[in-house]
Amino acid sequence: MDARDEGAGVAEEEEAGGESVFTVIVAAVANLGIALAKAVAGVISGSSAMLSEAAHSFADTVTELLLLTALKRSEKPADEEHPLGYGGERYVWALLAAVATFVGGAVFSLYDGIHTLVAGEDLGDPLVSYIVLAVAFLLEGFSLRTAVKQARGEAARFRAPFRTYLRYTPDTAVKAVVLEDSAALAGLLLAAGGLLGGQLTGSGVWDGIASLCIGVLLLWVAWVLGRSNAQLLVGRPLPKPVRAEIRAILLAGEHVEAVLELTTLVQGPREALVAAKVDFRDASTAAQIEWACEDAARRLRERFPAVRRVYLDPTPGFAQRREEGLRPW
């Protein structure tokens, strides 16, 4: 890889990171304005579903702020105290964002829906609520379009179907915006249905049911995002096809006999670690093994630019270990 290729790779990663920040900022600004408008409309109309939607948007705003913190904190370079960098901090803050969605949105919506069904509510003029819902739908749609555009671009870069990319991507900031904005659009439709049901029947039951549905929807979003970030915090390997190709690249080395053990670890959206126990040919000299390790690391980084760290451990093969009476690994 020459200097131009390396520079292009760095520029591409910086561009992708910048897109994530822009996507999150667009979502945060949209959600804050929508939340305030929904809260006013909810008070005027007395709609439980509108107040639930206001809580939903406020929770989404807090989520976006936490995701911005995650993006900025994870960009810090490695240092003596954190030799593997700060990539994992992205998932800590993103996990807190999922908790914010659960506490700030889902719990309030479920409580408000149950309270409305039990105590009832006095329905006011829903006109303001309908106007706010229409404007919110346009803003949320724009935010979702921005997030989906980035996600589709990333999926194309990795040559993966959009749904597969969204399910397995380590860029949980973009995943969070796509899921939350999709849930927001569904929540707006539910809130409009609750208002319309209340108008047609004169009963607040429909509004309470809509609020409960919004709460369940937010529970699902919080669960999906929380599980994704928890898996990455615990330690998730690279996808199986990628691991197979990494093993093949290592085996293609001139002095390599076998790859005895391969460990990969996702450390961030564009950062991964590869470690392997490698059986080198017994006839190879120490200098040849050293250069073979360097060559393997170079070829891995050329094929997978996200692989930042490669650790290869020269290890005796199975037959040699049996001859010397050593235990397997």
Coordinates of C-alpha atoms in Angstrom, one line a residue:
M1 CA 0.0 0.0 0.0
D2 CA 1.6 3.3 -1.0
A3 CA 1.1 6.7 0.7
R4 CA -1.7 7.7 -1.6
D5 CA -3.7 4.6 -0.8
E6 CA -3.1 4.9 2.9
G7 CA -4.1 8.6 2.8
A8 CA -7.3 7.7 0.9
G9 CA -8.1 5.1 3.5
V10 CA -7.7 7.6 6.3
A11 CA -9.8 10.2 4.5
E12 CA -12.5 7.6 3.9
E13 CA -12.6 6.8 7.6
E14 CA -12.7 10.4 8.6
E15 CA -15.5 11.0 6.1
A16 CA -17.5 8.1 7.5
G17 CA -17.0 9.4 11.1
G18 CA -18.1 12.9 10.0
E19 CA -21.2 11.5 8.4
S20 CA -22.1 9.8 11.7
V21 CA -21.8 13.0 13.6
F22 CA -23.9 14.9 11.0
T23 CA -26.6 12.2 11.1
V24 CA -26.8 12.4 14.9
I25 CA -26.9 16.2 15.0
V26 CA -29.7 16.3 12.4
A27 CA -31.7 13.8 14.5
A28 CA -31.0 15.7 17.8
V29 CA -32.1 19.1 16.4
A30 CA -35.2 17.6 14.8
N31 CA -36.2 15.7 18.0
L32 CA -35.8 18.7 20.3
G33 CA -38.0 20.9 18.2
I34 CA -40.6 18.1 17.8
A35 CA -40.6 17.4 21.5
L36 CA -41.4 21.0 22.5
A37 CA -44.2 21.2 19.9
K38 CA -45.7 17.8 21.0
A39 CA -45.6 18.8 24.6
V40 CA -47.5 22.1 23.9
A41 CA -50.0 20.2 21.7
G42 CA -50.5 17.5 24.3
V43 CA -51.3 20.1 27.0
I44 CA -53.7 21.9 24.8
S45 CA -55.5 18.8 23.5
G46 CA -55.3 16.8 26.7
S47 CA -54.1 13.8 24.6
S48 CA -52.2 11.1 26.5
A49 CA -50.7 9.8 23.2
M50 CA -49.4 13.3 22.4
L51 CA -47.7 13.6 25.8
S52 CA -46.3 10.1 25.3
E53 CA -44.9 11.2 22.0
A54 CA -43.4 14.3 23.6
A55 CA -41.7 12.0 26.2
H56 CA -40.6 9.9 23.2
S57 CA -39.0 12.8 21.4
F58 CA -37.4 14.2 24.6
A59 CA -35.9 10.7 25.2
D60 CA -34.6 10.6 21.6
T61 CA -33.0 14.1 22.1
V62 CA -31.2 12.8 25.2
T63 CA -30.2 9.7 23.2
E64 CA -28.7 11.8 20.4
L65 CA -26.7 13.9 22.9
L66 CA -25.3 10.7 24.5
L67 CA -24.5 9.4 21.0
L68 CA -22.6 12.6 20.2
T69 CA -20.6 12.1 23.4
A70 CA -19.9 8.5 22.3
L71 CA -18.6 9.6 18.9
K72 CA -16.4 12.3 20.3
R73 CA -15.0 10.3 23.3
S74 CA -14.2 7.2 21.1
E75 CA -12.1 9.4 18.7
K76 CA -9.4 9.9 21.3
P77 CA -6.1 8.3 20.3
A78 CA -4.5 5.4 22.2
D79 CA -2.3 6.4 25.1
E80 CA -0.2 4.7 27.8
E81 CA -3.3 4.3 30.1
H82 CA -5.4 2.9 27.2
P83 CA -3.1 1.2 24.7
L84 CA -5.9 -0.2 22.7
G85 CA -7.6 3.1 22.3
Y86 CA -11.0 4.4 23.4
G87 CA -13.2 2.7 20.8
G88 CA -15.1 0.8 23.4
E89 CA -16.2 4.0 25.1
R90 CA -18.6 4.5 22.1
Y91 CA -20.6 1.5 23.2
V92 CA -20.7 2.5 26.9
W93 CA -22.4 5.8 26.0
A94 CA -24.6 4.2 23.3
L95 CA -25.7 1.7 26.0
L96 CA -26.7 4.6 28.2
A97 CA -28.6 6.0 25.3
A98 CA -30.6 2.8 25.1
V99 CA -31.3 3.1 28.8
A100 CA -32.5 6.7 28.2
T101 CA -34.9 5.5 25.6
F102 CA -36.3 2.9 28.0
V103 CA -36.6 5.2 31.0
G104 CA -37.5 8.5 29.4
G105 CA -39.8 7.2 26.6
A106 CA -41.1 3.6 27.2
V107 CA -41.7 3.8 31.0
F108 CA -43.5 7.2 30.8
S109 CA -45.6 6.1 27.8
L110 CA -46.7 2.9 29.5
Y111 CA -47.5 4.7 32.7
D112 CA -49.4 7.4 30.9
G113 CA -51.4 4.9 28.9
I114 CA -52.4 2.9 31.9
H115 CA -53.3 6.1 33.8
T116 CA -55.5 7.2 30.9
L117 CA -57.3 3.8 30.7
V118 CA -57.9 3.8 34.5
A119 CA -58.7 7.4 35.2
G120 CA -60.0 8.5 31.7
E121 CA -59.2 11.9 30.1
D122 CA -61.0 15.0 28.9
L123 CA -60.4 15.4 25.2
G124 CA -59.7 19.0 24.0
D125 CA -59.4 20.4 20.5
P126 CA -57.1 18.0 18.5
L127 CA -56.5 20.4 15.6
V128 CA -53.1 21.6 17.1
S129 CA -52.1 18.0 17.7
Y130 CA -52.8 17.1 14.1
I131 CA -50.7 20.0 12.8
V132 CA -47.8 19.1 15.1
L133 CA -48.0 15.5 14.1
A134 CA -47.9 16.4 10.4
V135 CA -44.9 18.7 10.8
A136 CA -43.1 16.2 13.1
F137 CA -43.7 13.5 10.4
L138 CA -41.9 15.6 7.8
L139 CA -39.0 16.4 10.2
E140 CA -38.6 12.8 11.4
G141 CA -38.8 11.6 7.8
F142 CA -35.9 13.9 6.8
S143 CA -33.8 12.7 9.7
L144 CA -34.6 9.1 8.8
R145 CA -33.7 9.8 5.2
T146 CA -30.3 11.1 6.2
A147 CA -29.5 8.1 8.4
V148 CA -30.7 5.6 5.9
K149 CA -28.6 7.3 3.2
Q150 CA -25.5 6.9 5.3
A151 CA -26.4 3.3 6.2
R152 CA -27.0 2.3 2.6
G153 CA -23.7 3.9 1.6
E154 CA -21.8 1.9 4.3
A155 CA -23.6 -1.3 3.3
A156 CA -22.6 -0.8 -0.3
R157 CA -19.0 -0.2 0.7
F158 CA -19.0 -3.5 2.6
R159 CA -21.0 -5.2 -0.2
A160 CA -23.7 -6.3 2.2
P161 CA -27.5 -6.2 2.0
F162 CA -28.9 -3.1 3.8
R163 CA -30.8 -5.2 6.5
T164 CA -27.8 -7.4 7.1
Y165 CA -25.5 -4.4 7.5
L166 CA -28.0 -2.7 9.9
R167 CA -28.3 -5.8 12.0
Y168 CA -24.5 -6.4 12.4
T169 CA -22.9 -3.0 12.0
P170 CA -20.6 -1.9 14.8
D171 CA -21.6 1.7 14.1
T172 CA -24.4 1.7 16.6
A173 CA -24.8 5.5 16.4
V174 CA -26.3 5.2 12.9
K175 CA -28.2 2.1 13.8
A176 CA -29.7 4.0 16.8
V177 CA -30.8 6.9 14.6
V178 CA -32.4 4.6 12.0
L179 CA -34.3 2.6 14.6
E180 CA -35.4 5.6 16.7
D181 CA -36.5 7.6 13.7
S182 CA -38.4 4.6 12.3
A183 CA -40.0 4.1 15.7
A184 CA -40.8 7.9 15.8
L185 CA -42.7 7.7 12.5
A186 CA -44.6 4.7 13.7
G187 CA -45.3 6.5 17.0
L188 CA -46.7 9.5 15.1
L189 CA -49.1 7.3 13.2
L190 CA -50.2 5.6 16.5
A191 CA -50.7 9.0 18.1
A192 CA -52.8 10.2 15.2
G193 CA -54.8 7.0 15.4
G194 CA -55.5 7.6 19.1
L195 CA -56.6 11.1 18.4
L196 CA -58.9 10.1 15.6
G197 CA -60.4 7.2 17.6
G198 CA -61.1 9.6 20.5
Q199 CA -62.7 12.1 18.1
L200 CA -65.0 9.5 16.5
T201 CA -66.0 7.7 19.7
G202 CA -65.7 10.5 22.3
S203 CA -63.7 8.1 24.4
G204 CA -60.2 8.5 25.7
V205 CA -59.6 4.7 25.6
W206 CA -58.2 4.9 22.1
D207 CA -55.7 7.5 23.2
G208 CA -54.6 5.3 26.1
I209 CA -54.2 2.3 23.9
A210 CA -52.1 4.4 21.5
S211 CA -49.9 5.5 24.4
L212 CA -49.4 1.9 25.5
C213 CA -48.5 0.9 21.9
I214 CA -45.9 3.7 21.8
G215 CA -44.5 2.4 25.0
V216 CA -44.2 -1.1 23.7
L217 CA -42.5 0.2 20.5
L218 CA -39.9 2.1 22.6
L219 CA -39.3 -1.0 24.7
W220 CA -38.4 -2.9 21.6
V221 CA -36.1 -0.2 20.3
A222 CA -34.3 0.0 23.7
W223 CA -34.0 -3.8 23.9
V224 CA -32.5 -4.0 20.3
L225 CA -30.0 -1.2 20.9
G226 CA -29.1 -2.3 24.4
R227 CA -28.4 -5.8 23.2
S228 CA -26.3 -4.7 20.3
N229 CA -24.1 -2.4 22.4
A230 CA -23.8 -5.0 25.2
Q231 CA -22.5 -7.6 22.7
L232 CA -19.9 -5.2 21.4
L233 CA -18.8 -4.3 25.0
V234 CA -18.5 -8.0 25.9
G235 CA -16.5 -8.6 22.8
R236 CA -17.8 -9.5 19.3
P237 CA -15.6 -11.2 16.7
L238 CA -15.5 -10.2 13.0
P239 CA -18.1 -11.9 10.8
K240 CA -17.4 -15.6 10.0
P241 CA -16.7 -15.0 6.3
V242 CA -14.1 -12.3 7.2
R243 CA -12.5 -14.7 9.7
A244 CA -12.2 -17.4 7.1
E245 CA -10.6 -14.9 4.7
I246 CA -8.1 -13.8 7.4
R247 CA -7.2 -17.4 8.0
A248 CA -6.6 -17.9 4.3
I249 CA -4.4 -14.9 4.0
L250 CA -2.3 -16.1 6.9
L251 CA -2.0 -19.6 5.5
A252 CA -0.9 -18.1 2.2
G253 CA 2.3 -16.9 3.9
E254 CA 5.5 -18.6 2.5
H255 CA 6.7 -19.9 5.9
V256 CA 3.4 -20.7 7.5
E257 CA 2.4 -24.4 8.1
A258 CA -0.9 -23.9 9.9
V259 CA -3.0 -21.4 11.8
L260 CA -3.6 -23.1 15.1
E261 CA -5.9 -20.5 16.7
L262 CA -7.4 -17.3 15.4
T263 CA -9.0 -14.6 17.6
T264 CA -10.6 -11.4 16.2
L265 CA -12.2 -8.6 18.1
V266 CA -14.3 -5.6 16.9
Q267 CA -13.1 -2.5 18.7
G268 CA -15.1 0.1 16.9
P269 CA -17.0 0.8 13.6
R270 CA -13.7 0.9 11.7
E271 CA -11.3 -0.7 14.1
A272 CA -10.6 -4.4 14.7
L273 CA -7.9 -6.6 16.3
V274 CA -6.5 -9.9 14.9
A275 CA -4.5 -12.3 17.0
A276 CA -3.4 -15.8 16.0
K277 CA -1.2 -18.7 17.1
V278 CA 0.8 -19.7 13.9
D279 CA 2.8 -22.8 13.3
F280 CA 5.8 -21.7 11.1
R281 CA 8.0 -24.1 9.2
D282 CA 10.7 -25.6 11.4
A283 CA 13.3 -24.9 8.8
S284 CA 12.5 -21.1 8.8
T285 CA 15.1 -18.9 10.5
A286 CA 14.1 -16.3 13.2
A287 CA 14.6 -13.5 10.7
Q288 CA 12.3 -15.2 8.1
I289 CA 9.6 -15.7 10.8
E290 CA 9.9 -12.0 11.8
W291 CA 9.5 -10.8 8.2
A292 CA 6.7 -13.4 7.6
C293 CA 4.8 -11.8 10.5
E294 CA 5.3 -8.3 9.1
D295 CA 4.2 -9.4 5.6
A296 CA 1.1 -11.1 7.0
A297 CA 0.1 -8.0 9.0
R298 CA 0.6 -5.8 5.9
R299 CA -1.5 -8.1 3.7
L300 CA -4.3 -8.2 6.3
R301 CA -4.4 -4.4 6.5
E302 CA -4.4 -4.0 2.8
R303 CA -7.4 -6.3 2.5
F304 CA -9.2 -5.1 5.6
P305 CA -8.3 -1.5 6.4
A306 CA -10.3 -1.7 9.7
V307 CA -7.7 -4.2 11.1
R308 CA -5.5 -1.8 13.1
R309 CA -3.7 -4.3 15.3
V310 CA -2.2 -7.7 14.3
Y311 CA -0.6 -10.0 16.8
L312 CA 1.0 -13.3 15.6
D313 CA 2.4 -15.8 18.1
P314 CA 4.8 -18.4 16.6
T315 CA 3.7 -21.7 18.2
P316 CA 4.7 -25.3 17.8
G317 CA 2.3 -27.4 15.8
F318 CA 0.3 -30.4 17.1
A319 CA 2.8 -33.0 16.0
Q320 CA 5.8 -31.2 17.5
R321 CA 3.9 -30.7 20.8
R322 CA 3.1 -34.4 21.0
E323 CA 6.7 -35.3 20.3
E324 CA 7.9 -33.0 23.1
G325 CA 5.2 -34.1 25.5
L326 CA 3.5 -30.7 25.7
R327 CA -0.2 -30.1 26.3
P328 CA -2.4 -28.7 23.6
W329 CA -3.5 -25.1 24.0

